[in-house]
GROMACS .gro file of C-alpha atoms in nm:
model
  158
    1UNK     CA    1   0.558  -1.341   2.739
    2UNK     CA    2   0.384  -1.563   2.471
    3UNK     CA    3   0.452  -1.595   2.120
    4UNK     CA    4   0.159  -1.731   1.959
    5UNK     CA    5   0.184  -1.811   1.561
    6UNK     CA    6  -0.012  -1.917   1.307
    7UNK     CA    7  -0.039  -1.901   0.903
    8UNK     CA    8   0.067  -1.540   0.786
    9UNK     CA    9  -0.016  -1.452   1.208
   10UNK     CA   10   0.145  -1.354   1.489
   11UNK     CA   11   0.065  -1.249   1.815
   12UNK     CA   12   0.250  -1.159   2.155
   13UNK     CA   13   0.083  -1.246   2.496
   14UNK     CA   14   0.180  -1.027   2.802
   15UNK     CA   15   0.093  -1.027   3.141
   16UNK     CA   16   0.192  -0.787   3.430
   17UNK     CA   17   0.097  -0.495   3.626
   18UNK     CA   18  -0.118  -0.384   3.344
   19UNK     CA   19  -0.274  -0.673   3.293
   20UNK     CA   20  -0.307  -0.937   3.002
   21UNK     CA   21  -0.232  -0.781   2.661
   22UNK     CA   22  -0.203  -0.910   2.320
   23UNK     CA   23  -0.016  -0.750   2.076
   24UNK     CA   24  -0.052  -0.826   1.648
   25UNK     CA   25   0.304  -0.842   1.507
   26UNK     CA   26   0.271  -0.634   1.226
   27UNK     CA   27   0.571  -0.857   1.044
   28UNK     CA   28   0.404  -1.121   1.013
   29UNK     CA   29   0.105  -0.928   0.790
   30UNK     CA   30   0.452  -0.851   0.592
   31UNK     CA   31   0.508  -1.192   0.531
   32UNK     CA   32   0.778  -1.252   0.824
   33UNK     CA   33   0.805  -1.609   0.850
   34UNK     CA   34   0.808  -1.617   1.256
   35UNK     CA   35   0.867  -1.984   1.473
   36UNK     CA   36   0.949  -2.082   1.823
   37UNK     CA   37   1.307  -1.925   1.803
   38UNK     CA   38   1.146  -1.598   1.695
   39UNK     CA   39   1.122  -1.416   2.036
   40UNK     CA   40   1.440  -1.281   2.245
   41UNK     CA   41   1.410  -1.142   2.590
   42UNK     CA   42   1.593  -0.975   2.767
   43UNK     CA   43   1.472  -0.915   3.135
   44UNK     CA   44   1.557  -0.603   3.357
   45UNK     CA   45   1.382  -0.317   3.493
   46UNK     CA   46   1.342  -0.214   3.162
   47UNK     CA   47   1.241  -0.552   2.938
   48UNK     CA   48   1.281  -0.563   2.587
   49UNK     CA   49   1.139  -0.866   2.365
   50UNK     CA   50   1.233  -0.884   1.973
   51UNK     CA   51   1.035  -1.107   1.762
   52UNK     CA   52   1.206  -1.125   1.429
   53UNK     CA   53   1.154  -1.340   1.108
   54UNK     CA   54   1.322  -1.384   0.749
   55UNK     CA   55   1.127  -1.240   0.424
   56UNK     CA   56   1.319  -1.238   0.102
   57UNK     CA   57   1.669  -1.300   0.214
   58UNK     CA   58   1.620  -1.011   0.526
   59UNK     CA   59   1.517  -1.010   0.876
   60UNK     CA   60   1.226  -0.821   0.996
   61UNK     CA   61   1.210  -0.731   1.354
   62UNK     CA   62   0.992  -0.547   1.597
   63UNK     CA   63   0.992  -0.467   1.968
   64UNK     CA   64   0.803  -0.438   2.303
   65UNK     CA   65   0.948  -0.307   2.590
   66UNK     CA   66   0.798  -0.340   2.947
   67UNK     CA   67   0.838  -0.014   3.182
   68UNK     CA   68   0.645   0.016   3.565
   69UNK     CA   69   0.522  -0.333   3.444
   70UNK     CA   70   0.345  -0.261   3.151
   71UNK     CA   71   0.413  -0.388   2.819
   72UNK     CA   72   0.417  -0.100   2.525
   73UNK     CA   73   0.502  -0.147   2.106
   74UNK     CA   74   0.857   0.008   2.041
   75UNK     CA   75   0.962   0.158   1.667
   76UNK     CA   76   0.892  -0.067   1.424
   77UNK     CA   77   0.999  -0.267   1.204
   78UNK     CA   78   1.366  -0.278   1.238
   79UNK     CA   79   1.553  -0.417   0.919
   80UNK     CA   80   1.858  -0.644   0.878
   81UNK     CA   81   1.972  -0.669   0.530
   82UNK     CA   82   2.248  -0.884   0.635
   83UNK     CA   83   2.007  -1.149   0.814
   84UNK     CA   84   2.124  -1.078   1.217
   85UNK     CA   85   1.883  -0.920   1.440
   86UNK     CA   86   1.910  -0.905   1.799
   87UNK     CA   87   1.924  -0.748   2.137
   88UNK     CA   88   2.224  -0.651   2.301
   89UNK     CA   89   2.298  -0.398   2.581
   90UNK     CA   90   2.598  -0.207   2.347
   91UNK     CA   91   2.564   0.105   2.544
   92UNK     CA   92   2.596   0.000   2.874
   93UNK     CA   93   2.311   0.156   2.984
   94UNK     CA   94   2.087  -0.169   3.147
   95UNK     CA   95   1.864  -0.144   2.868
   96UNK     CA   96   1.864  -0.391   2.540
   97UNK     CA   97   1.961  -0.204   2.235
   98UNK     CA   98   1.842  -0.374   1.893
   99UNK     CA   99   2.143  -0.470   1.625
  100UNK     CA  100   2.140  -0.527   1.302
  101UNK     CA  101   2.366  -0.634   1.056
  102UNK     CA  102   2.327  -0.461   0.734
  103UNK     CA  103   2.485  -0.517   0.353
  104UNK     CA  104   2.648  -0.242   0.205
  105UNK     CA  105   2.601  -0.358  -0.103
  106UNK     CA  106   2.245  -0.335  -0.339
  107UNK     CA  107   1.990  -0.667  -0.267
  108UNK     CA  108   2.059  -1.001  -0.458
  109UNK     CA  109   2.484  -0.852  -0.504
  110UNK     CA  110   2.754  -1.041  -0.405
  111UNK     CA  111   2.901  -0.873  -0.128
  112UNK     CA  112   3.173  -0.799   0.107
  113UNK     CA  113   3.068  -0.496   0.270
  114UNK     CA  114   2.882  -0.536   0.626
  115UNK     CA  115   2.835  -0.312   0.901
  116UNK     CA  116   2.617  -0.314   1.201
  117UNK     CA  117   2.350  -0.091   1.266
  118UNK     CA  118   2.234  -0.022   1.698
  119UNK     CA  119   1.936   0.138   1.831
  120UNK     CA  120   1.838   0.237   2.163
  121UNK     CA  121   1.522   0.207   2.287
  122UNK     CA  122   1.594   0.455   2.630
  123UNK     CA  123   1.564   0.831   2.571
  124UNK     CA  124   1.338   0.836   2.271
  125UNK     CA  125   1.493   0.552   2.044
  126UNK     CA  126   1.666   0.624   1.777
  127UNK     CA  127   2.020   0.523   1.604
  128UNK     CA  128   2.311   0.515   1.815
  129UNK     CA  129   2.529   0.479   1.554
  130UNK     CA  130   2.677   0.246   1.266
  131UNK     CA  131   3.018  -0.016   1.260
  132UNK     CA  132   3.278   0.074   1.036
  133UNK     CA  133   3.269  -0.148   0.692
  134UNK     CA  134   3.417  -0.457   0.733
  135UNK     CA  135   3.496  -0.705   0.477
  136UNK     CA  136   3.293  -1.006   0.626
  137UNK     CA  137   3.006  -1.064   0.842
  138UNK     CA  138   3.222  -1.316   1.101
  139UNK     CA  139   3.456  -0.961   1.104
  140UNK     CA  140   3.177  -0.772   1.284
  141UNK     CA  141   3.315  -0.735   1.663
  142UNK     CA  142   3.179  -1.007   1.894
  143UNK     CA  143   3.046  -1.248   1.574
  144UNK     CA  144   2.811  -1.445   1.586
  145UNK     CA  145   2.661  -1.243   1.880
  146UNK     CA  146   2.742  -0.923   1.714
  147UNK     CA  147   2.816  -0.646   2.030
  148UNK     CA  148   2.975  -0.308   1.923
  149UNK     CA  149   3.179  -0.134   2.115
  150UNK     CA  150   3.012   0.208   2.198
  151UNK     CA  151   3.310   0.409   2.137
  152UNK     CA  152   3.338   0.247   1.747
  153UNK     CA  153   2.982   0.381   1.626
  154UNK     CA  154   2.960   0.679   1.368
  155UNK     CA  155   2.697   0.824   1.225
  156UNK     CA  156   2.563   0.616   1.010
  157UNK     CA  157   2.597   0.659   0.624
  158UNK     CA  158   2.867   0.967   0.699
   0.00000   0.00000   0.00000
């Protein structure tokens, strides 16, 4: 796995069963701003890469996951209003989830409300659930790697 960048570019370079791919991030066309520290991997049977970058205040992120060795473009983009985006395994299932920190608040507020958002990338995708409000980003469990417990997510926005 490659990240290769360039002015208001990005691509992804994969080898493997399948062969050589490259993949276009599609945040970067939205004006991601994407470096070196960009690209998270998690390897397994199932990998899962993120490549995320900041654009007005927020993180954009998207996904590729690698299955029988060959590399495929997950849901994207995934959206941190509360600028954390990364992988974590929260539902203990030997796959990476993606979580993101969100603001509960409107864009450009002050705020106090933060929650964190998971996804799963097994079984479909999809939300596995939301964090309960907390007052404080550095209040989310596990901060500054940010790992719900499984047990603590609720539908999100109930």
């Amino acid at each position: 796995m490659e990240l290769v960048v360039g002015e208001g570019v990005g691509r992804i370079r994969t080898s493997g069963a399948s062969g050589p791919n490259i993949f276009e991030l599609t945040i970067a066309s939205s004006g991601a701003r994407i470096d070196a520290s960009s690209l998270q991997c998690v390897d397994a049977e199932v990998a899962v890469c993120l490549v995320r970058g900041e654009v007005r205040g927020e993180v954009l992120g998207e996904v590729l996951v690698r299955r029988s060795g060959a590399w495929s473009r997950a849901q994207v983009p995934y959206l941190a209003s509360g600028a954390y985006l990364a992988l974590q395994d929260v539902n203990k299932d030997t796959v990476a989830d993606v979580v993101a920190v969100q603001r509960a608040c409107q864009a450009g507020a002050d705020c106090s409300r933060w929650f964190a958002q998971v996804f799963s990338l097994t079984g479909g995708g999809g939300e596995l659930g939301c964090t309960p409000v907390v007052r404080s980003a550095e209040s989310l469990p596990g901060w500054p790697t940010v790992t719900p417990d499984p047990s603590d997510l609720r539908q999100c926005g109930a």
